[in-house]
Amino acid sequence: AQSVTQPDIHITVSEGASLELRCNYSYGATPYLFWYVQSPGQGLQLLLKYFSGDTLVQGIKGFEAEFKRSQSSFNLRKPSVHWSDAAEYFCAVGVGNNDMRFGAGTRLTVKP
Amino acid sequence: NAGVMQNPRHLVRRRGQEARLRCSPMKGHSHVYWYRQLPEEGLKFMVYLQKENIIDESGMPKERFSAEFPKEGPSILRIQQVVRGDSAAYFCASSFLKGRGSYEQYFGPGTRLTVT
């Protein structure tokens, strides 16, 4: 069965520090992979997506993610975190019938 | 172009009442998805609909929950005889293409249901 695992429930980083959020997936075919961000009380906003091609994907707000087939991973990175990046981050995999399966999320706290 | 709209944003119901959640997809989108987010948890897929058709309802509870997306008007998620465990945020998303493009789902702001 398709699944997405985000091993880190909560991460705290200092403002200006680098960030990496982990995501592992389980899916039989070539996956379609996504990262979404959710601010408190809000809906989800798409940060970036991977369908095929270049395994390093650039997204909005300075985020990027790298698809590694050998590790079944799609980790999200940002070189320098801003206080406004504090939010919940969800990794998702596109499955059949045009829907998606989400990880449980990683909550990011940014220290001043 | 307005985004995905959901109403109401907050809904309070007593146990045993019915809850109706509405979702208007983005203009031109004909695919609608409903997700439930319990406190401190991720999003759980509930149902995927196209106009007048339920495509995948594998995530819907077998009882009390139903969804529709009529030819005209918004998609409705209906919860009958609500219980406290139904308290959650319910998100709607829409997309517009078949194939890879349809995976790009646009989310509404959610409806937060509280059952007292």
GROMACS .gro file of C-alpha atoms in nm:
model
  228
    1ALA     CA    1   0.000   0.000   0.000
    2GLN     CA    2   0.111   0.353  -0.068
    3SER     CA    3   0.235   0.541   0.235
    4VAL     CA    4   0.433   0.845   0.336
    5THR     CA    5   0.647   0.870   0.647
    6GLN     CA    6   0.773   1.187   0.802
    7PRO     CA    7   1.001   1.068   1.084
    8ASP     CA    8   1.025   1.401   1.264
    9ILE     CA    9   0.710   1.519   1.438
   10HIS     CA   10   0.862   1.845   1.557
   11ILE     CA   11   1.181   2.029   1.460
   12THR     CA   12   1.323   2.348   1.609
   13VAL     CA   13   1.585   2.553   1.427
   14SER     CA   14   1.733   2.896   1.481
   15GLU     CA   15   1.653   3.174   1.241
   16GLY     CA   16   1.915   3.181   0.969
   17ALA     CA   17   2.010   2.818   1.014
   18SER     CA   18   1.964   2.558   0.744
   19LEU     CA   19   1.670   2.321   0.743
   20GLU     CA   20   1.607   1.969   0.620
   21LEU     CA   21   1.273   1.793   0.666
   22ARG     CA   22   1.268   1.423   0.593
   23CYS     CA   23   1.014   1.232   0.390
   24ASN     CA   24   1.014   0.866   0.291
   25TYR     CA   25   0.754   0.705   0.070
   26SER     CA   26   0.640   0.360  -0.023
   27TYR     CA   27   0.493   0.329  -0.370
   28GLY     CA   28   0.526   0.067  -0.639
   29ALA     CA   29   0.555   0.288  -0.944
   30THR     CA   30   0.732   0.614  -1.019
   31PRO     CA   31   0.594   0.847  -0.758
   32TYR     CA   32   0.454   1.192  -0.792
   33LEU     CA   33   0.577   1.375  -0.482
   34PHE     CA   34   0.474   1.698  -0.317
   35TRP     CA   35   0.550   1.922  -0.024
   36TYR     CA   36   0.279   2.142   0.126
   37VAL     CA   37   0.295   2.399   0.403
   38GLN     CA   38   0.014   2.478   0.645
   39SER     CA   39   0.016   2.788   0.860
   40PRO     CA   40  -0.194   2.782   1.178
   41GLY     CA   41  -0.565   2.792   1.103
   42GLN     CA   42  -0.507   2.789   0.729
   43GLY     CA   43  -0.534   2.548   0.441
   44LEU     CA   44  -0.243   2.388   0.261
   45GLN     CA   45  -0.020   2.567   0.013
   46LEU     CA   46   0.186   2.379  -0.242
   47LEU     CA   47   0.559   2.443  -0.202
   48LEU     CA   48   0.690   2.221  -0.479
   49LYS     CA   49   0.629   1.901  -0.670
   50TYR     CA   50   0.824   1.629  -0.848
   51PHE     CA   51   0.685   1.440  -1.146
   52SER     CA   52   0.994   1.341  -1.345
   53GLY     CA   53   1.322   1.476  -1.479
   54ASP     CA   54   1.568   1.669  -1.267
   55THR     CA   55   1.569   1.516  -0.921
   56LEU     CA   56   1.639   1.850  -0.754
   57VAL     CA   57   1.322   2.054  -0.753
   58GLN     CA   58   1.297   2.423  -0.675
   59GLY     CA   59   0.988   2.560  -0.507
   60ILE     CA   60   0.847   2.879  -0.368
   61LYS     CA   61   0.978   3.070  -0.067
   62GLY     CA   62   1.334   2.948  -0.125
   63PHE     CA   63   1.259   2.580  -0.066
   64GLU     CA   64   1.397   2.290  -0.264
   65ALA     CA   65   1.363   1.914  -0.245
   66GLU     CA   66   1.564   1.624  -0.381
   67PHE     CA   67   1.416   1.298  -0.504
   68LYS     CA   68   1.637   0.997  -0.430
   69ARG     CA   69   1.491   0.682  -0.574
   70SER     CA   70   1.748   0.454  -0.409
   71GLN     CA   71   1.647   0.584  -0.066
   72SER     CA   72   1.277   0.633  -0.142
   73SER     CA   73   1.315   0.983  -0.006
   74PHE     CA   74   1.205   1.332  -0.097
   75ASN     CA   75   1.359   1.560   0.165
   76LEU     CA   76   1.279   1.929   0.182
   77ARG     CA   77   1.557   2.181   0.236
   78LYS     CA   78   1.610   2.550   0.285
   79PRO     CA   79   1.953   2.709   0.330
   80SER     CA   80   1.845   2.985   0.568
   81VAL     CA   81   1.523   2.971   0.766
   82HIS     CA   82   1.313   3.280   0.834
   83TRP     CA   83   1.079   3.325   1.131
   84SER     CA   84   0.785   3.325   0.889
   85ASP     CA   85   0.868   2.967   0.789
   86ALA     CA   86   0.729   2.840   1.120
   87ALA     CA   87   0.441   2.614   1.017
   88GLU     CA   88   0.342   2.252   0.962
   89TYR     CA   89   0.493   2.080   0.659
   90PHE     CA   90   0.336   1.786   0.484
   91CYS     CA   91   0.489   1.550   0.233
   92ALA     CA   92   0.250   1.372  -0.002
   93VAL     CA   93   0.260   1.109  -0.276
   94GLY     CA   94   0.022   1.102  -0.570
   95VAL     CA   95  -0.152   0.770  -0.610
   96GLY     CA   96  -0.399   0.625  -0.855
   97ASN     CA   97  -0.736   0.785  -0.918
   98ASN     CA   98  -0.577   1.127  -0.900
   99ASP     CA   99  -0.566   1.156  -0.524
  100MET     CA  100  -0.286   1.182  -0.273
  101ARG     CA  101  -0.167   1.033   0.051
  102PHE     CA  102  -0.016   1.262   0.311
  103GLY     CA  103   0.241   1.212   0.581
  104ALA     CA  104   0.157   1.300   0.939
  105GLY     CA  105   0.341   1.629   0.912
  106THR     CA  106   0.643   1.795   1.069
  107ARG     CA  107   0.591   2.101   1.284
  108LEU     CA  108   0.869   2.358   1.242
  109THR     CA  109   0.948   2.603   1.518
  110VAL     CA  110   1.192   2.886   1.446
  111LYS     CA  111   1.389   3.033   1.735
  112PRO     CA  112   1.488   3.399   1.716
  113ASN     CA  113  -0.980   3.384  -1.004
  114ALA     CA  114  -1.110   3.297  -0.662
  115GLY     CA  115  -0.952   3.003  -0.488
  116VAL     CA  116  -1.125   2.705  -0.337
  117MET     CA  117  -1.398   2.826  -0.105
  118GLN     CA  118  -1.534   2.643   0.192
  119ASN     CA  119  -1.816   2.739   0.420
  120PRO     CA  120  -1.879   2.767   0.695
  121ARG     CA  121  -1.528   2.819   0.831
  122HIS     CA  122  -1.639   2.714   1.177
  123LEU     CA  123  -1.932   2.494   1.262
  124VAL     CA  124  -2.056   2.391   1.603
  125ARG     CA  125  -2.301   2.106   1.635
  126ARG     CA  126  -2.446   1.916   1.929
  127ARG     CA  127  -2.419   1.540   1.935
  128GLY     CA  128  -2.684   1.385   1.715
  129GLN     CA  129  -2.726   1.683   1.483
  130GLU     CA  130  -2.632   1.692   1.117
  131ALA     CA  131  -2.335   1.882   0.975
  132ARG     CA  132  -2.320   2.005   0.617
  133LEU     CA  133  -1.991   2.130   0.482
  134ARG     CA  134  -1.972   2.306   0.148
  135CYS     CA  135  -1.690   2.336  -0.100
  136SER     CA  136  -1.682   2.545  -0.415
  137PRO     CA  137  -1.387   2.442  -0.634
  138MET     CA  138  -1.174   2.682  -0.828
  139LYS     CA  139  -1.327   2.800  -1.153
  140GLY     CA  140  -1.281   2.539  -1.422
  141HIS     CA  141  -1.199   2.259  -1.177
  142SER     CA  142  -1.414   1.950  -1.200
  143HIS     CA  143  -1.238   1.726  -0.949
  144VAL     CA  144  -1.300   1.764  -0.576
  145TYR     CA  145  -1.135   1.588  -0.283
  146TRP     CA  146  -1.227   1.588   0.084
  147TYR     CA  147  -0.976   1.534   0.364
  148ARG     CA  148  -1.008   1.521   0.740
  149GLN     CA  149  -0.744   1.646   0.978
  150LEU     CA  150  -0.770   1.540   1.339
  151PRO     CA  151  -0.585   1.741   1.605
  152GLU     CA  152  -0.209   1.676   1.591
  153GLU     CA  153  -0.247   1.451   1.287
  154GLY     CA  154  -0.197   1.477   0.914
  155LEU     CA  155  -0.459   1.484   0.647
  156LYS     CA  156  -0.656   1.168   0.582
  157PHE     CA  157  -0.813   1.121   0.243
  158MET     CA  158  -1.187   1.071   0.256
  159VAL     CA  159  -1.340   1.090  -0.090
  160TYR     CA  160  -1.272   1.196  -0.448
  161LEU     CA  161  -1.555   1.320  -0.667
  162GLN     CA  162  -1.609   1.447  -1.014
  163LYS     CA  163  -1.928   1.618  -1.124
  164GLU     CA  164  -2.218   1.383  -1.037
  165ASN     CA  165  -1.982   1.092  -0.971
  166ILE     CA  166  -1.804   0.947  -0.671
  167ILE     CA  167  -1.472   0.817  -0.799
  168ASP     CA  168  -1.308   0.693  -0.480
  169GLU     CA  169  -1.467   0.684  -0.136
  170SER     CA  170  -1.224   0.444   0.023
  171GLY     CA  171  -1.149   0.686   0.304
  172MET     CA  172  -1.507   0.755   0.404
  173PRO     CA  173  -1.645   0.601   0.723
  174LYS     CA  174  -1.905   0.344   0.633
  175GLU     CA  175  -2.184   0.508   0.829
  176ARG     CA  176  -2.317   0.861   0.876
  177PHE     CA  177  -2.086   1.020   0.616
  178SER     CA  178  -2.181   1.100   0.258
  179ALA     CA  179  -2.058   1.331  -0.014
  180GLU     CA  180  -2.190   1.466  -0.338
  181PHE     CA  181  -2.080   1.697  -0.616
  182PRO     CA  182  -2.386   1.788  -0.822
  183LYS     CA  183  -2.387   1.920  -1.175
  184GLU     CA  184  -2.464   2.265  -1.039
  185GLY     CA  185  -2.352   2.406  -0.708
  186PRO     CA  186  -2.090   2.319  -0.452
  187SER     CA  187  -1.974   1.984  -0.328
  188ILE     CA  188  -2.134   1.884   0.002
  189LEU     CA  189  -1.989   1.666   0.275
  190ARG     CA  190  -2.268   1.556   0.504
  191ILE     CA  191  -2.225   1.405   0.846
  192GLN     CA  192  -2.537   1.270   1.010
  193GLN     CA  193  -2.583   1.222   1.385
  194VAL     CA  194  -2.247   1.375   1.468
  195VAL     CA  195  -2.042   1.245   1.759
  196ARG     CA  196  -1.756   1.409   1.949
  197GLY     CA  197  -1.503   1.208   1.750
  198ASP     CA  198  -1.613   1.389   1.434
  199SER     CA  199  -1.460   1.711   1.567
  200ALA     CA  200  -1.186   1.794   1.320
  201ALA     CA  201  -1.085   2.023   1.039
  202TYR     CA  202  -1.228   1.919   0.704
  203PHE     CA  203  -1.042   2.035   0.396
  204CYS     CA  204  -1.157   2.040   0.041
  205ALA     CA  205  -0.922   2.048  -0.257
  206SER     CA  206  -0.984   2.076  -0.629
  207SER     CA  207  -0.796   2.003  -0.949
  208PHE     CA  208  -0.873   2.035  -1.316
  209LEU     CA  209  -0.695   1.788  -1.541
  210LYS     CA  210  -0.667   1.419  -1.581
  211GLY     CA  211  -0.320   1.276  -1.582
  212ARG     CA  212  -0.030   1.430  -1.402
  213GLY     CA  213  -0.178   1.778  -1.389
  214SER     CA  214  -0.463   1.661  -1.176
  215TYR     CA  215  -0.230   1.581  -0.891
  216GLU     CA  216  -0.183   1.950  -0.830
  217GLN     CA  217  -0.459   2.006  -0.583
  218TYR     CA  218  -0.555   2.347  -0.453
  219PHE     CA  219  -0.683   2.353  -0.100
  220GLY     CA  220  -0.953   2.554   0.064
  221PRO     CA  221  -0.914   2.711   0.410
  222GLY     CA  222  -1.105   2.430   0.577
  223THR     CA  223  -1.411   2.397   0.796
  224ARG     CA  224  -1.347   2.340   1.163
  225LEU     CA  225  -1.622   2.126   1.307
  226THR     CA  226  -1.672   2.116   1.681
  227VAL     CA  227  -1.919   1.871   1.829
  228THR     CA  228  -2.034   1.953   2.180
   0.00000   0.00000   0.00000
